[in-house]
mmCIF file of C-alpha atoms in Angstrom:
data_model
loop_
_atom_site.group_PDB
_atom_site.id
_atom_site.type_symbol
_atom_site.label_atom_id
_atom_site.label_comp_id
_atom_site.label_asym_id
_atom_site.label_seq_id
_atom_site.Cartn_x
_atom_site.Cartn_y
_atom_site.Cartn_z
ATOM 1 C CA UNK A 1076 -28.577 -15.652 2.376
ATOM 2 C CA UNK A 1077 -25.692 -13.072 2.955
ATOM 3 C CA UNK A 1078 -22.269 -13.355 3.845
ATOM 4 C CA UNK A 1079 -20.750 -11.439 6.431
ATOM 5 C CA UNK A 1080 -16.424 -11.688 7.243
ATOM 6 C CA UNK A 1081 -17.294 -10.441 11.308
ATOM 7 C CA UNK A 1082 -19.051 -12.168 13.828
ATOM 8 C CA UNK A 1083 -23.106 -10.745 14.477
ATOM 9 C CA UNK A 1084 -22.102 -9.465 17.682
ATOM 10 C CA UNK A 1085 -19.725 -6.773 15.768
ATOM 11 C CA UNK A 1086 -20.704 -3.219 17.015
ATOM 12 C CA UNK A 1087 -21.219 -1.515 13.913
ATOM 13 C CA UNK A 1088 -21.614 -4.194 10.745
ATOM 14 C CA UNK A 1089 -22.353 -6.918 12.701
ATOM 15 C CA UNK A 1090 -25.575 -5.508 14.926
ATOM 16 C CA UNK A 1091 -26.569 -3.512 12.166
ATOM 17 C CA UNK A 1092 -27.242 -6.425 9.978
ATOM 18 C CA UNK A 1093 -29.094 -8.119 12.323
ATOM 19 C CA UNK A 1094 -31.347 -5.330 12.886
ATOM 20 C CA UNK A 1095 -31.798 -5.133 9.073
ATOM 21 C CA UNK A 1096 -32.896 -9.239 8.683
ATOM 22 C CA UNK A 1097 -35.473 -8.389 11.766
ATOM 23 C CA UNK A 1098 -36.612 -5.351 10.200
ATOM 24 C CA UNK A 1099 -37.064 -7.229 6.902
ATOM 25 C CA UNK A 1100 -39.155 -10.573 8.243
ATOM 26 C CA UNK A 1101 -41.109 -7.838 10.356
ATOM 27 C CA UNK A 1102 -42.333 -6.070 7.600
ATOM 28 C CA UNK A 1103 -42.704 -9.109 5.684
ATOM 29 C CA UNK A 1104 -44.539 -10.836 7.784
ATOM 30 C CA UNK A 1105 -41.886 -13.701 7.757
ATOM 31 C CA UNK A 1106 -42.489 -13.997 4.316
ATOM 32 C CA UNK A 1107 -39.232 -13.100 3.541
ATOM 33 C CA UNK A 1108 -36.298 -15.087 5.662
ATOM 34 C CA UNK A 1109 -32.567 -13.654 5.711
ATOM 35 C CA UNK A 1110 -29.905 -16.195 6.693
ATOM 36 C CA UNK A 1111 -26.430 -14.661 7.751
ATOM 37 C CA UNK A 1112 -23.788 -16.897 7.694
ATOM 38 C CA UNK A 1113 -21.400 -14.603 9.828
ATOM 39 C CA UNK A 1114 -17.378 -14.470 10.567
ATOM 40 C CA UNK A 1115 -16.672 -15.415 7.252
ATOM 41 C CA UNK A 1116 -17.465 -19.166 7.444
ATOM 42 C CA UNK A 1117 -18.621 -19.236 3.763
ATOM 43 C CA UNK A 1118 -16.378 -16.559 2.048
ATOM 44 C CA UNK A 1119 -13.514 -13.988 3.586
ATOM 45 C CA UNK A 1120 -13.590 -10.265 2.780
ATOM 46 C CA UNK A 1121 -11.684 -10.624 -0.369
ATOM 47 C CA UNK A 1122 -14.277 -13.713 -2.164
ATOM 48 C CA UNK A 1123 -17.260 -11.788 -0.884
ATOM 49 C CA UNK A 1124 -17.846 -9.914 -3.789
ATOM 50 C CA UNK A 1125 -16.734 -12.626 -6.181
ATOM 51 C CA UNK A 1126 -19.412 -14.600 -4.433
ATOM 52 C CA UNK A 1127 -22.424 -12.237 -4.771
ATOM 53 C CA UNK A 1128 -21.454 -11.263 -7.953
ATOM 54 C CA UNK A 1129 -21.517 -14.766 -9.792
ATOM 55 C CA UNK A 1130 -24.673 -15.969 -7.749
ATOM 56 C CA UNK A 1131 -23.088 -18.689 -5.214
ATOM 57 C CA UNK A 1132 -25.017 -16.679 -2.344
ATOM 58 C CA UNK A 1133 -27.529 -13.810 -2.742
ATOM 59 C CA UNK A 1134 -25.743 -11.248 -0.724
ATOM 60 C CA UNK A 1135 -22.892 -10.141 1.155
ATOM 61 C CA UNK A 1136 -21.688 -6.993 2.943
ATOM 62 C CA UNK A 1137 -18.982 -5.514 0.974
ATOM 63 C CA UNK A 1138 -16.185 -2.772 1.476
ATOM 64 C CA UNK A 1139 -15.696 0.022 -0.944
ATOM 65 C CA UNK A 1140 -12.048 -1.221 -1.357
ATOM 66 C CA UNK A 1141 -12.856 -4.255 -2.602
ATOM 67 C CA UNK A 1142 -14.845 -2.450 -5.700
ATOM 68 C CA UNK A 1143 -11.821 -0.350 -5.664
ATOM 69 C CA UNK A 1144 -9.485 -2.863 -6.910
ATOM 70 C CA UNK A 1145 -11.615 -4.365 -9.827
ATOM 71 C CA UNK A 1146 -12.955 -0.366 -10.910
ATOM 72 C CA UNK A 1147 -10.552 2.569 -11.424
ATOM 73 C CA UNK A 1148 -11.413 5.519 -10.091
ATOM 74 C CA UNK A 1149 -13.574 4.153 -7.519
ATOM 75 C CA UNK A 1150 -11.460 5.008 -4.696
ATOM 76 C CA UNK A 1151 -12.360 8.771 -4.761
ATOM 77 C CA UNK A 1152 -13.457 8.215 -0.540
ATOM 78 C CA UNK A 1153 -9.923 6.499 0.097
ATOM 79 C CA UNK A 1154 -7.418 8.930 -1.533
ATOM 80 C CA UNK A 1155 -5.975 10.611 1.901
ATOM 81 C CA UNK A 1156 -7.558 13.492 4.083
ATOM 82 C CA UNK A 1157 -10.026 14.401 1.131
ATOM 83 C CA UNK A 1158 -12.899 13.961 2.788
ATOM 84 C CA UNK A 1159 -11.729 15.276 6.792
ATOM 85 C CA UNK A 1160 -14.778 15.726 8.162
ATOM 86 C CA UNK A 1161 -17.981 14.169 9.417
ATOM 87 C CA UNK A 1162 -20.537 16.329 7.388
ATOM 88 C CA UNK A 1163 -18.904 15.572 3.995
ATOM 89 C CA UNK A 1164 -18.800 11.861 4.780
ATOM 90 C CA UNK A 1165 -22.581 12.162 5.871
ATOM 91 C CA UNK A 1166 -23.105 14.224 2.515
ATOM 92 C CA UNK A 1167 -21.428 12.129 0.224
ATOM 93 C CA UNK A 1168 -23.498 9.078 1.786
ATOM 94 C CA UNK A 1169 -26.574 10.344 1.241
ATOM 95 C CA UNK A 1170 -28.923 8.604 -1.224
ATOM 96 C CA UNK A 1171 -29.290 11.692 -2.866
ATOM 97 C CA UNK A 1172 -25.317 12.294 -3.082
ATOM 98 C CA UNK A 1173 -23.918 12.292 -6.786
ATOM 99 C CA UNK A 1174 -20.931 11.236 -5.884
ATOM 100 C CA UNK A 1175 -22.986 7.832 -4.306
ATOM 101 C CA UNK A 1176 -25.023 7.696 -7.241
ATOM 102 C CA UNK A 1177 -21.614 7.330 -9.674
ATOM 103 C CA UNK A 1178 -19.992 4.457 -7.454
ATOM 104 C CA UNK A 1179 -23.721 2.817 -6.839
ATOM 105 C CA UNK A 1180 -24.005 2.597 -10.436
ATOM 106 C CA UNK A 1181 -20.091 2.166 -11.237
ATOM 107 C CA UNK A 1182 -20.819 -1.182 -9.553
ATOM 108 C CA UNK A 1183 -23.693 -2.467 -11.104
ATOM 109 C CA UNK A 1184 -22.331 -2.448 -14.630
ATOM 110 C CA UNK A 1185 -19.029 -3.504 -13.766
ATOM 111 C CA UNK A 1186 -19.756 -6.429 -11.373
ATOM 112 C CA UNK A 1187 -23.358 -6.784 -11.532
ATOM 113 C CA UNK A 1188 -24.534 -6.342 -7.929
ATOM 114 C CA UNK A 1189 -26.941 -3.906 -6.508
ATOM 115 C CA UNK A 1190 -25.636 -1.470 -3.422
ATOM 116 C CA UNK A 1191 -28.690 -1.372 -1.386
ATOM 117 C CA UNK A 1192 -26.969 0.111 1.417
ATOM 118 C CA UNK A 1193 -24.053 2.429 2.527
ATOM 119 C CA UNK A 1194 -22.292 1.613 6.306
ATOM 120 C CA UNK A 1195 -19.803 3.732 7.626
ATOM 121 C CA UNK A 1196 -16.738 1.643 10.385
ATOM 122 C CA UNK A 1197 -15.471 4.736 10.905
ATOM 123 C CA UNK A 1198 -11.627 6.480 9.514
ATOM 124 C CA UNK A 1199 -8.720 4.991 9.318
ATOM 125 C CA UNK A 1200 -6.124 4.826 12.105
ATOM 126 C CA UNK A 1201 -2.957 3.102 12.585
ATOM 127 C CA UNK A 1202 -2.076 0.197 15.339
ATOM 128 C CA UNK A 1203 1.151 -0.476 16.635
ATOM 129 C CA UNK A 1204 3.283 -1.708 19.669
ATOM 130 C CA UNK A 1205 5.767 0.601 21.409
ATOM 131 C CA UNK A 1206 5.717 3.587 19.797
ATOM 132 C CA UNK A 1207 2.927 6.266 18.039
ATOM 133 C CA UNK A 1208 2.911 6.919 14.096
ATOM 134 C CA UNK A 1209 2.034 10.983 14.800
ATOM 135 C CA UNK A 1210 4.099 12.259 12.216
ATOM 136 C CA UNK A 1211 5.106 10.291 9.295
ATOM 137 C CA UNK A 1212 8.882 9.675 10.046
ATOM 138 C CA UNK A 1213 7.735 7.118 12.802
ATOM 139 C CA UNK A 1214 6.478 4.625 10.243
ATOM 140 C CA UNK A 1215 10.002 5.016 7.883
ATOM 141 C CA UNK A 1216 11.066 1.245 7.538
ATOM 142 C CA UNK A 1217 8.455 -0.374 8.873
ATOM 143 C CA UNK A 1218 5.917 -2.950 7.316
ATOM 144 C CA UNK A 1219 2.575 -1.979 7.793
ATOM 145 C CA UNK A 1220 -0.608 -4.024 7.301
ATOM 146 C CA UNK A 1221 -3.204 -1.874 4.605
ATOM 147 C CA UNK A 1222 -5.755 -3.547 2.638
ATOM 148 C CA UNK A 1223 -6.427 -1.312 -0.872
ATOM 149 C CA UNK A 1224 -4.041 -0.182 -3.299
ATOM 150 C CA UNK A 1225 -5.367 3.183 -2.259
ATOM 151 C CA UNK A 1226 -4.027 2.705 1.567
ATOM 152 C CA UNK A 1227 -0.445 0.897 -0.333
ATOM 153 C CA UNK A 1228 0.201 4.401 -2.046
ATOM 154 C CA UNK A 1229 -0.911 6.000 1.344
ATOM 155 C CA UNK A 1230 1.852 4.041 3.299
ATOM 156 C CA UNK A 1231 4.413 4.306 0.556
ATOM 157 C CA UNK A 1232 4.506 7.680 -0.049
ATOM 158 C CA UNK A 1233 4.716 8.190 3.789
ATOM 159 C CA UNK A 1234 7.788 6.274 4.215
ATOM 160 C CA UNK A 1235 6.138 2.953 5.193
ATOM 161 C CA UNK A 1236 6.430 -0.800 3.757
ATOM 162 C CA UNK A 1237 2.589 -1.259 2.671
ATOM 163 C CA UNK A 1238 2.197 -5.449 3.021
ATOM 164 C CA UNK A 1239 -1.683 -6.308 1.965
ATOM 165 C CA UNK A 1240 -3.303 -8.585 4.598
ATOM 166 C CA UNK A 1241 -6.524 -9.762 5.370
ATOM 167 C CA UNK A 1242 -8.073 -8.619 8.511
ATOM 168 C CA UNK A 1243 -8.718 -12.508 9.205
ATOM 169 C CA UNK A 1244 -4.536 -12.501 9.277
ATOM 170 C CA UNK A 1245 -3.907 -9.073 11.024
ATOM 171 C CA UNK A 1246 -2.818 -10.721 14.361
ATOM 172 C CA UNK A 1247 -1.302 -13.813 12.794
ATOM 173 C CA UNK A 1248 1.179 -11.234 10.667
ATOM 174 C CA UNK A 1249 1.497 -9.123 13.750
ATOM 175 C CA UNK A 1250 2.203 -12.526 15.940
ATOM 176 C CA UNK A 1251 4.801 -13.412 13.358
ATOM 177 C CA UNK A 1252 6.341 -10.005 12.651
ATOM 178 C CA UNK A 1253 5.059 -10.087 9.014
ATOM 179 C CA UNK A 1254 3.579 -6.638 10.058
ATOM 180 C CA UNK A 1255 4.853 -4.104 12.470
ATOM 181 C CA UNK A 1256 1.983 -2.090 12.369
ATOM 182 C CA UNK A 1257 -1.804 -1.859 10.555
ATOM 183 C CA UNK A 1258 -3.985 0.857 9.165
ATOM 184 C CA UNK A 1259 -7.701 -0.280 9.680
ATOM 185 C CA UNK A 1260 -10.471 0.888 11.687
ATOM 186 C CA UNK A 1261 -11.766 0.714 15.331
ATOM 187 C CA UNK A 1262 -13.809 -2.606 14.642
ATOM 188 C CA UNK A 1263 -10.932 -4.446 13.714
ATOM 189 C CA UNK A 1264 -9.419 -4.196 16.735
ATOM 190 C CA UNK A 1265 -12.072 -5.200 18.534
ATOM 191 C CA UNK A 1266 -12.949 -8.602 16.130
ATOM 192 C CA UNK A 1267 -9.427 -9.325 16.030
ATOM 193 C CA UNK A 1268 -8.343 -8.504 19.888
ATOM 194 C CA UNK A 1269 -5.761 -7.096 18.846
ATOM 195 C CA UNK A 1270 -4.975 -5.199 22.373
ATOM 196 C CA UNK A 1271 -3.030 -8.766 22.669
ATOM 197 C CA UNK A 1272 -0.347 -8.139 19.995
ATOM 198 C CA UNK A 1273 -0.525 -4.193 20.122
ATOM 199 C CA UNK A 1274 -0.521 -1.061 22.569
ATOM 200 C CA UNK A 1275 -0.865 1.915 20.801
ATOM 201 C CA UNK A 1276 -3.173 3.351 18.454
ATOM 202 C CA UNK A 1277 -2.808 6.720 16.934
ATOM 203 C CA UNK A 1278 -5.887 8.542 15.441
ATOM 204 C CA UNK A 1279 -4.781 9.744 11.770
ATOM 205 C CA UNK A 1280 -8.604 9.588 10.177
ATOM 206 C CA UNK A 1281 -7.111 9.971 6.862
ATOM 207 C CA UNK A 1282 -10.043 8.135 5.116
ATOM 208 C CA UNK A 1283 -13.430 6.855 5.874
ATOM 209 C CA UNK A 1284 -13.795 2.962 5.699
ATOM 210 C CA UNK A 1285 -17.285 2.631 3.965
ATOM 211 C CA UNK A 1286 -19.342 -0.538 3.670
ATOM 212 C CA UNK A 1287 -21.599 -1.900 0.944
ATOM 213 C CA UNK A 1288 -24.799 -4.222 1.751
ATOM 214 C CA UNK A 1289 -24.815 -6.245 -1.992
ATOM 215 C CA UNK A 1290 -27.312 -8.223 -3.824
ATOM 216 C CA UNK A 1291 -26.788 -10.221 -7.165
ATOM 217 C CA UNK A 1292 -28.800 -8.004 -9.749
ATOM 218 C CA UNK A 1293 -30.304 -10.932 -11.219
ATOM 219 C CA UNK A 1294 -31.271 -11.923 -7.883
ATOM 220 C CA UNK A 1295 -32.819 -8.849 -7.337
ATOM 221 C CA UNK A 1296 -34.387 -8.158 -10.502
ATOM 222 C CA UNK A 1297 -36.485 -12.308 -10.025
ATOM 223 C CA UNK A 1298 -38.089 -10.776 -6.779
ATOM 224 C CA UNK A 1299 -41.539 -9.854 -6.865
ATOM 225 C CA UNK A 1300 -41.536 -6.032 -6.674
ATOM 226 C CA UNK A 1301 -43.599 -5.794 -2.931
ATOM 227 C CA UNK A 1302 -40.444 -8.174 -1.917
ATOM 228 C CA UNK A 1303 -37.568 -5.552 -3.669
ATOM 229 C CA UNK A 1304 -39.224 -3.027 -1.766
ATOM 230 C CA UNK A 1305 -39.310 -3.762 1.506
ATOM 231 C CA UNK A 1306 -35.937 -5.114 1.422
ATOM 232 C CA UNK A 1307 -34.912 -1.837 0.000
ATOM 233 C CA UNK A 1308 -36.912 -0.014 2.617
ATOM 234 C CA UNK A 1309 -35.540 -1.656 5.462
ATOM 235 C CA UNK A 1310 -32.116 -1.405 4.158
ATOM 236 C CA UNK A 1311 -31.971 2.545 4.172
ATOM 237 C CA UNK A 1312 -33.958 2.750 7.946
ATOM 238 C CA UNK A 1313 -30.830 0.653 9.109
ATOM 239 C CA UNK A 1314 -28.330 2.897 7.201
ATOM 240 C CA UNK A 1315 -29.989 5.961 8.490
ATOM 241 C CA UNK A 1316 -30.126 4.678 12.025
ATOM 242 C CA UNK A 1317 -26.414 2.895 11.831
ATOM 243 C CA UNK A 1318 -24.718 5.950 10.655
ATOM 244 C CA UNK A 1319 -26.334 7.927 13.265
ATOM 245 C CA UNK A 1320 -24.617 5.431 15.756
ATOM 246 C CA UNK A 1321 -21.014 5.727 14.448
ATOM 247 C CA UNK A 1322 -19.284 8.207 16.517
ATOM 248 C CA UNK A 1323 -21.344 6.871 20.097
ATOM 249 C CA UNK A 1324 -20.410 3.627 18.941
ATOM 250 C CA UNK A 1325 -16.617 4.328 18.445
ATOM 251 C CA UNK A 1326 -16.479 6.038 21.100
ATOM 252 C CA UNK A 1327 -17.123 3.138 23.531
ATOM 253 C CA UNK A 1328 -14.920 1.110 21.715
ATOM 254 C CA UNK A 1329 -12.198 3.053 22.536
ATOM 255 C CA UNK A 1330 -12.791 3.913 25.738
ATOM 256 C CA UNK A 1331 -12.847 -0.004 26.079
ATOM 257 C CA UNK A 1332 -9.377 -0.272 24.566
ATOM 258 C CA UNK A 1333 -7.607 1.923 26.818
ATOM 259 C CA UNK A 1334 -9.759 -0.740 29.682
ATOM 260 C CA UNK A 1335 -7.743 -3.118 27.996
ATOM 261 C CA UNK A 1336 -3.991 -0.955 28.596
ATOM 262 C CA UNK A 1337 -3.756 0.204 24.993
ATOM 263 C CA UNK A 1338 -3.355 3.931 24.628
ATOM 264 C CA UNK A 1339 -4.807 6.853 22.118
ATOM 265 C CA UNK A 1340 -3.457 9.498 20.719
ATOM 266 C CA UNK A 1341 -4.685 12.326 18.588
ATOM 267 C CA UNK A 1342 -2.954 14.399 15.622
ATOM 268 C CA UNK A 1343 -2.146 18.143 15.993
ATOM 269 C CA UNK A 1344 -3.116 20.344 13.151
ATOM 270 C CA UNK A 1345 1.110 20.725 12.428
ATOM 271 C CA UNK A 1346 1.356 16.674 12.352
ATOM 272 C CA UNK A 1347 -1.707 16.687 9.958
ATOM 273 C CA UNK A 1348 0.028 18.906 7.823
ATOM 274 C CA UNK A 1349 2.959 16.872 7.450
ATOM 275 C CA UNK A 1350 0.861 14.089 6.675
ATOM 276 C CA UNK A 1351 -0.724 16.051 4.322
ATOM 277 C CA UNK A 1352 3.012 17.368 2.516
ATOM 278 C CA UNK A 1353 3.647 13.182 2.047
ATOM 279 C CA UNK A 1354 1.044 11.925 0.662
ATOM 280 C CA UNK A 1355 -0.170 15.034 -1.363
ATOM 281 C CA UNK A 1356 1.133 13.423 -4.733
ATOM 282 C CA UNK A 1357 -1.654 10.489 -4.426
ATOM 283 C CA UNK A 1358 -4.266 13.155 -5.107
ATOM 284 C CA UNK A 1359 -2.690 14.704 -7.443
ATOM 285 C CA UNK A 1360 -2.022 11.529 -9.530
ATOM 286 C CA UNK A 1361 -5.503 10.378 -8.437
ATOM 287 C CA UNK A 1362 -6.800 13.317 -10.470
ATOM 288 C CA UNK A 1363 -4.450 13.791 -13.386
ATOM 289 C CA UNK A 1364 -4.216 9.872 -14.526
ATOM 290 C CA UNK A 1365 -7.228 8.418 -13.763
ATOM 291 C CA UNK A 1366 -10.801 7.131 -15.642
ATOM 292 C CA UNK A 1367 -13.374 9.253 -16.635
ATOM 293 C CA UNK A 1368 -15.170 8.080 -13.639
ATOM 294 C CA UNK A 1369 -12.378 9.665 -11.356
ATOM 295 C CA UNK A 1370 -13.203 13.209 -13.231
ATOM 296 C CA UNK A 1371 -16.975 12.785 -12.756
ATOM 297 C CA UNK A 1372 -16.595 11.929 -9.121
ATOM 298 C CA UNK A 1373 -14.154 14.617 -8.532
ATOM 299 C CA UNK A 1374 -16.560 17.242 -10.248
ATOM 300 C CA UNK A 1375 -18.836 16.070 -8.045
ATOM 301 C CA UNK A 1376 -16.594 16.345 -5.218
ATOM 302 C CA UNK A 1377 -15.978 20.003 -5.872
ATOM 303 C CA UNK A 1378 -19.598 20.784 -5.916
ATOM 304 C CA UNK A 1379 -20.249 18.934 -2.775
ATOM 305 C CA UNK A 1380 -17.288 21.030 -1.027
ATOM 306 C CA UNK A 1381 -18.938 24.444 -1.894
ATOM 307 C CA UNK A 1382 -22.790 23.606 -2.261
ATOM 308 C CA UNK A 1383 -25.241 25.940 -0.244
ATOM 309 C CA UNK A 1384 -28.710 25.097 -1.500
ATOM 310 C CA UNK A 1385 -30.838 27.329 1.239
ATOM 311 C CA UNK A 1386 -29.713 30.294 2.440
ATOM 312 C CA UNK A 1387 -31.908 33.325 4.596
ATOM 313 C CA UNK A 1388 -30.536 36.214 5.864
ATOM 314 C CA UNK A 1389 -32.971 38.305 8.012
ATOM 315 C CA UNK A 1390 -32.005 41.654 9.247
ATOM 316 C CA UNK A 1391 -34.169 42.836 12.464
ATOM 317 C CA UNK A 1392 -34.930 45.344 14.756
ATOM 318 C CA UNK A 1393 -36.387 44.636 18.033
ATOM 319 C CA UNK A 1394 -37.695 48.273 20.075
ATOM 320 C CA UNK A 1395 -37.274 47.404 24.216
ATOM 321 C CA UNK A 1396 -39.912 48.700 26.333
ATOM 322 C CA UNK A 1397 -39.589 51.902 27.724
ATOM 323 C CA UNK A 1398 -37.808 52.159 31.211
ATOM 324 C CA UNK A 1399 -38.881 54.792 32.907
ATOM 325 C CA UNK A 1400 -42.551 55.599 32.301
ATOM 326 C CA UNK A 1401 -44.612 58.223 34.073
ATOM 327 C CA UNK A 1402 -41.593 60.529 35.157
ATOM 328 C CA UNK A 1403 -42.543 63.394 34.377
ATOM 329 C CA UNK A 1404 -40.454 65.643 36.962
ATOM 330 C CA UNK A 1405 -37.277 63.661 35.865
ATOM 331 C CA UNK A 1406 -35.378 64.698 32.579
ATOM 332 C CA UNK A 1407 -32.004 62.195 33.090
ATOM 333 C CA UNK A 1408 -34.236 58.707 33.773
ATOM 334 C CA UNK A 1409 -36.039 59.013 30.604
ATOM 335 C CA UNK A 1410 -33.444 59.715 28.570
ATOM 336 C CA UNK A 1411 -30.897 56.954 29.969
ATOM 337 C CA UNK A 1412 -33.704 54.390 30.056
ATOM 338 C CA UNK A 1413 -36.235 54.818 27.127
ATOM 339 C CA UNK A 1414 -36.052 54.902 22.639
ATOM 340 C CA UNK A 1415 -34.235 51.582 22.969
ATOM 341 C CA UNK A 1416 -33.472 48.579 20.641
ATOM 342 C CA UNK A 1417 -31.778 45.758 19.434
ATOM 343 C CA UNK A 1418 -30.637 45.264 16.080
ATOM 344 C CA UNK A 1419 -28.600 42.207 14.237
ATOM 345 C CA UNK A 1420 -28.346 40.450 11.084
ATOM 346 C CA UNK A 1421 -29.464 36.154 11.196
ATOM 347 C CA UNK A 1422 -28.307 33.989 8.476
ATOM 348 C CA UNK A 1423 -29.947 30.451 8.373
ATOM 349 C CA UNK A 1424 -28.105 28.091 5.575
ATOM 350 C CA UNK A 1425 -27.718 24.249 4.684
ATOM 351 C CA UNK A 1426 -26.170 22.633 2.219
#
């Protein structure tokens, strides 16, 4: 069984576990069943790991912020504009990523569940009525819906009111003026409609919003091995495929928002500076006063940011054919025309 807060029919999280229970009875030969129980109707976003973790269902689908609270440190992929652009998301994902490998096993031995799978929702933007939140001045005195201490600091620091809300009660709090805006990602306004209680959404992408696919360890550790394995199996095709999805994905979703009259804006690199210059201090606390787990992840970090594991450079020469052959009588055409070539220097890397 596995616990999921959106309805099946959600774009990224929702589809994507579907596709991974099909995959799984495939293989299996329906040996292996997988019951969702979808749009939270057993447990919300905040029991869900509480759930998995103490056995009352097998699994759940998890995100990183909800680890975050219970592990210090862990938070490394919410502290603000560290990790600004696709290919360092996609690296730090990557089964082979030690920065995945830390949190993957942070969470086992704190809270006993197994991360079988990573899922990316996107960044982080910010959804309001009335007015853009482009530079940070725009969100001075107003309460703003976040949902990790991470995003709090984020808000605070920025000028903001952070009040923590589930995304269950995003358009209840925005309904009742509890909120007057919310950080969160594309998906939730599309589970949560909330075109009806907002207009405007402005595109800071200050963090990825990462998703874990659980399963209780002792659960996981009673299943014969041939079962473990091809639930593992078909857990990484989906991630593979999923994150591959993402930005196509996202980018219907918002082209489907402004269908529905809300409209989009983008930062300039000056307004991402200034969002940069106000929440700069998070960082910097995030790396002087944190768990050893924070250093090891940040070391890790800084090796990611400057790794280049293959690199060829090939220097070449390539001689043209001659131009003007068989003139014997004619000095000028053989001299403007023949001897010559191309040279250049190629450099291949990745990393």
């Amino acid at each position: 069984r596995v616990t999921l807060q959106l309805p099946i029919t959600d774009a990224l999280l929702g589809k994507s576990l579907a596709r991974f229970k099909e995959d799984v009875e495939k293989r299996s030969e329906g040996v292996i069943a997988i019951e969702v129980f979808d749009k939270g109707k057993l447990y919300t976003d905040n029991q869900t790991v509480g759930a998995v973790e103490s056995g009352a269902i097998e699994m759940g689908v998890a995100g990183l912020n909800q680890f975050a609270k219970r592990i210090g440190g862990l938070d490394i992929m919410e502290q603000p504009f560290l990790f600004n652009f696709e290919a360092l998301v996609k690296a730090t994902a990557d089964t082979d990523s030690p920065i995945r490998k830390l949190i993957d096993r942070a969470i086992l031995q704190a809270v006993g569940v197994r991360v079988l799978s990573w899922q990316s929702v996107g960044n982080q933007i910010f959804i309001s009525k009335g007015k853009t939140t482009t530079d940070p001045h725009q969100i001075q005195g107003h309460k703003i819906r976040v949902f990790s201490p991470a995003h709090a600091e984020f808000v605070k620091h920025c000028g903001g009111t952070p009040v923590m809300v589930g995304a269950n009660k995003t358009p209840e709090a925005f309904a009742k003026r509890e909120i007057d805006m919310a950080t969160g990602a594309s998906s939730l306004i599309a589970n949560r409609q909330l075109w009806t209680v907002a207009d405007t959404i402005t595109r800071t992408l200050h963090a990825p919003i990462e998703f874990f696919l659980i399963v209780n360890e002792k659960v996981w550790q009673s299943l014969p091995e041939a079962h473990r394995t091809v639930i593992l199996e078909a857990a990484r095709a989906e991630e593979r495929q999923s994150r591959e999805n993402v930005a196509k994905i996202e980018t219907g979703l918002y082209a489907e928002f402004e269908r529905k009259g809300m409209t989009v804006h983008d930062l300039t690199p000056d307004q991402v500076a200034d969002w940069r210059a106000c929440s700069a201090s998070i960082v910097e606390d995030y790396i002087a006063n944190n768990t050893d787990l924070a250093r090891q992840l940040m070391a890790a970090y800084g090796r990611l940011r400057t790794d280049r594991r293959d690199i060829v450079n090939v220097s070449w020469n390539a001689f043209l054919p001659d131009g003007a052959r068989g003139s014997l009588n004619n000095v000028v055409l053989p001299g403007a025309l023949n001897g010559w070539q191309v040279s250049g220097i190629s450099t291949l890397a990745c990393g």
